[in-house]
XYZ file of N, CA and C in Angstrom:
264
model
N 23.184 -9.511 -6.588
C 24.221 -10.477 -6.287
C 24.015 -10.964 -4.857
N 24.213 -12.257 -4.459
C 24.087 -12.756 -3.533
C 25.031 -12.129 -2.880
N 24.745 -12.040 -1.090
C 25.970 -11.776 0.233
C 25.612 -12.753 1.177
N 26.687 -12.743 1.887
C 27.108 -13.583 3.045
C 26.041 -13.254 4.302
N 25.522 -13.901 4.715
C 24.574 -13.807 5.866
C 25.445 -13.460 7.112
N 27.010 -13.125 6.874
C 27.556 -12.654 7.837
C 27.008 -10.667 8.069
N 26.610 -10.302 6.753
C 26.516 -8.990 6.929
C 25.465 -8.599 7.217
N 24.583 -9.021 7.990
C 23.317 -8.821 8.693
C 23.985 -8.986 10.202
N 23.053 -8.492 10.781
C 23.106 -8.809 12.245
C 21.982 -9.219 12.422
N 21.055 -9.794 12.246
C 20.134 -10.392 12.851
C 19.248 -11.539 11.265
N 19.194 -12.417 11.579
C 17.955 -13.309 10.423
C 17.060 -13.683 11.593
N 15.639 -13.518 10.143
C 14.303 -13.688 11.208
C 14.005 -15.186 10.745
N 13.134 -16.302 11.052
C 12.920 -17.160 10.477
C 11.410 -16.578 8.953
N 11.140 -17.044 8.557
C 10.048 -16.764 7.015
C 9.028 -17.413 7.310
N 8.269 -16.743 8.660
C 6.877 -17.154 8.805
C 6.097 -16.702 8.152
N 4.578 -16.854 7.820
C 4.096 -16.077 7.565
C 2.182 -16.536 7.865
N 1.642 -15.164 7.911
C 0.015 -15.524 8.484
C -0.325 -16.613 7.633
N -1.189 -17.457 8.137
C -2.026 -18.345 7.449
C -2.831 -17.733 6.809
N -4.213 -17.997 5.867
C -4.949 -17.180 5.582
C -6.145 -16.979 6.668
N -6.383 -17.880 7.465
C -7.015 -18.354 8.472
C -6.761 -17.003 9.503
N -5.236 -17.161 9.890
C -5.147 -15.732 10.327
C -5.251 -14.152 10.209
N -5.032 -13.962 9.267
C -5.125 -12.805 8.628
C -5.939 -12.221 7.985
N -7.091 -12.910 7.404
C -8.454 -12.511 7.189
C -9.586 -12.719 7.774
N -10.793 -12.024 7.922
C -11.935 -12.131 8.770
C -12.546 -13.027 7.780
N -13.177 -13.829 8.182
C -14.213 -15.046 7.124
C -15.155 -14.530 6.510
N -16.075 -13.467 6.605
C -17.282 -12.639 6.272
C -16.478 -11.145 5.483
N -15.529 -10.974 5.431
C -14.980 -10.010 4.271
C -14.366 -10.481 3.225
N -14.137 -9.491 2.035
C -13.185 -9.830 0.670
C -12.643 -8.580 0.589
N -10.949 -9.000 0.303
C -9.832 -7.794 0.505
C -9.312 -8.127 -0.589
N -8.862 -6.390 -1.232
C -8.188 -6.561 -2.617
C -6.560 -7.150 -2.027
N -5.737 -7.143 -3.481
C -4.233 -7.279 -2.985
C -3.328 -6.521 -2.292
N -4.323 -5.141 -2.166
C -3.489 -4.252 -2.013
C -4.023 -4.006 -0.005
N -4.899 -4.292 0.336
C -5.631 -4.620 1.563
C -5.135 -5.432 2.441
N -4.493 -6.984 1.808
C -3.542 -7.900 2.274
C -2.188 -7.347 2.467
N -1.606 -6.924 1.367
C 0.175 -6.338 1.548
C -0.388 -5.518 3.140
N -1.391 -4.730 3.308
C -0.806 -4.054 4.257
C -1.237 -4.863 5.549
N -2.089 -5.787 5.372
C -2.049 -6.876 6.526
C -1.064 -7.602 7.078
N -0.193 -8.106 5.812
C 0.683 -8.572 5.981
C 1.788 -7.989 6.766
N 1.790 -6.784 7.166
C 2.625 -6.168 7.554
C 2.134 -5.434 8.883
N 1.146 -5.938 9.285
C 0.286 -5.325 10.361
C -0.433 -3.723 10.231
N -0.283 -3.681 9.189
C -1.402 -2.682 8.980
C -2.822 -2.578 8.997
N -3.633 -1.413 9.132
C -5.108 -1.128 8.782
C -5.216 -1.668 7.625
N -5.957 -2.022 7.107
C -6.192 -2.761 5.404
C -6.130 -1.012 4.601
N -6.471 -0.292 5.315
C -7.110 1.220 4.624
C -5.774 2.479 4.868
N -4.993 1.482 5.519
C -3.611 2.567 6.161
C -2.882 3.346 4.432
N -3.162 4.530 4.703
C -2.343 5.258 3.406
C -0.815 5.044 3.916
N -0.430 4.454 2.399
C 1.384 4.231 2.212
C 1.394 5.223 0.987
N 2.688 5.116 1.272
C 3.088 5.804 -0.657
C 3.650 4.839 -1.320
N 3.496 5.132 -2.729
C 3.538 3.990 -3.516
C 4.427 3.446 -4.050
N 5.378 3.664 -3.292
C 6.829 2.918 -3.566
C 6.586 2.118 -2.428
N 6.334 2.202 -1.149
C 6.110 1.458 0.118
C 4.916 0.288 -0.533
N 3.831 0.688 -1.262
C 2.893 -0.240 -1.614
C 3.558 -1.388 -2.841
N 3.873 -0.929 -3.275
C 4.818 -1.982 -4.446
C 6.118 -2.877 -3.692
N 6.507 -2.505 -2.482
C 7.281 -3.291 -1.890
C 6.661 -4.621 -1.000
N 5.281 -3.706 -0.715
C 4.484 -4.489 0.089
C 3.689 -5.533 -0.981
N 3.311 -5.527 -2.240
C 2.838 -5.979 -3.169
C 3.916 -7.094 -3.257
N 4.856 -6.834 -3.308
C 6.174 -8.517 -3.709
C 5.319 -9.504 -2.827
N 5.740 -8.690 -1.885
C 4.939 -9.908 -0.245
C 3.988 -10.566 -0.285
N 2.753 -9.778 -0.940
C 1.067 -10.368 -1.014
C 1.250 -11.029 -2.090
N 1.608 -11.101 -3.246
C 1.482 -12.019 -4.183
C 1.524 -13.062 -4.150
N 2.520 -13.313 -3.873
C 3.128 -14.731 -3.316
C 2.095 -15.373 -2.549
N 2.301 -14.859 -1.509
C 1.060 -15.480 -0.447
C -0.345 -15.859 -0.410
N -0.818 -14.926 -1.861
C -1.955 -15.056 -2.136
C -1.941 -16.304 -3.173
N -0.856 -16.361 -3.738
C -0.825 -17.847 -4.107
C -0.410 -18.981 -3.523
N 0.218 -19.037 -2.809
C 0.580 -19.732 -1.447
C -0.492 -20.304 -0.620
N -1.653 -19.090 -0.493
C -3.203 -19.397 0.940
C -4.214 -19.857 -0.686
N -3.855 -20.095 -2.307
C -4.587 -19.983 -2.826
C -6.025 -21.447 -2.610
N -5.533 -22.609 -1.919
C -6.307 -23.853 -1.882
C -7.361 -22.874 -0.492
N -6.755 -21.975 0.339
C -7.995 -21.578 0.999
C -8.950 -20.089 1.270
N -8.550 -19.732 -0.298
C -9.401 -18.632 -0.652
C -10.373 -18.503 -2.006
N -11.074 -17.722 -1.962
C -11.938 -17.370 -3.178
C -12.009 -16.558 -3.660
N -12.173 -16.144 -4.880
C -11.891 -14.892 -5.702
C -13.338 -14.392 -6.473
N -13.669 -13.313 -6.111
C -14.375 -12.568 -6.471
C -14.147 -11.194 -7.467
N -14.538 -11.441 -8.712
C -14.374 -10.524 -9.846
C -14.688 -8.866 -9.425
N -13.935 -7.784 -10.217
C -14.530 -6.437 -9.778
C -15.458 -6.399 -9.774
N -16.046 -5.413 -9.300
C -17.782 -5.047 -9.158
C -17.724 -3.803 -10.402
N -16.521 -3.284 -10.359
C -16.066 -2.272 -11.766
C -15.101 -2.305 -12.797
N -14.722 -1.525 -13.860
C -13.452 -1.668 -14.466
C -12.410 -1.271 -13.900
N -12.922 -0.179 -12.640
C -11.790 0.649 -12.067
C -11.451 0.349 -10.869
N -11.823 -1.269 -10.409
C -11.592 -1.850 -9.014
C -10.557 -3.049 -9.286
N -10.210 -3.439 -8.333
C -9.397 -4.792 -8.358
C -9.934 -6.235 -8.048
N -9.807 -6.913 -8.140
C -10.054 -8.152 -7.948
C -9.968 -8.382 -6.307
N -11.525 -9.131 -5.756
C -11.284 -9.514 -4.145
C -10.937 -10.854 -3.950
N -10.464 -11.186 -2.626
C -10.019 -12.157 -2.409
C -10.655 -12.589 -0.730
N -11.135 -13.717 -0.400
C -11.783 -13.908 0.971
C -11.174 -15.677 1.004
N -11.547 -15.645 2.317
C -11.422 -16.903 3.227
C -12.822 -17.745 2.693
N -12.242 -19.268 1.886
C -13.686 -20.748 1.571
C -13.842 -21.040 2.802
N -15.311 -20.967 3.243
C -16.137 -21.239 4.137
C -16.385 -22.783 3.982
């Protein structure tokens, strides 16, 4: 249910990295590599996985959002995820 923006004490504005920013041009990061970028993390920082599924809402989006300036690269396995990098 919606609330009143009176019951916060503080709103941030809804910036968010470009893809430009947030990825190196010469790497490919799964989704789960970004959520923790997005949040200023190590790409490799151990969360637990309630923290990673919160962080997952975040990257999705965004990864469709930066999608006109990224490229997608298929697993290399069945048991990997899908990468994602900065079009050169």
């Amino acid at each position: 249910m919606p609330v009143s923006k009176d019951e916060f004490d503080q709103l941030h504005p809804c910036d968010f990295y470009t893809a430009d920013e947030l990825l190196e041009g010469d790497r490919m990061y799964t989704v789960y590599e970004i959520a923790r970028l997005l949040q200023g993390l190590d790409p490799d920082a151990d969360i637990d996985r309630e923290t990673e599924d919160v962080l997952l809402d975040w990257a999705i989006p965004w990864i469709m959002t930066n999608a006109d300036d990224l490229v997608v690269a298929e697993p290399r396995s069945d048991d990997e995820p899908g990468f994602y990098g900065l079009k050169e």
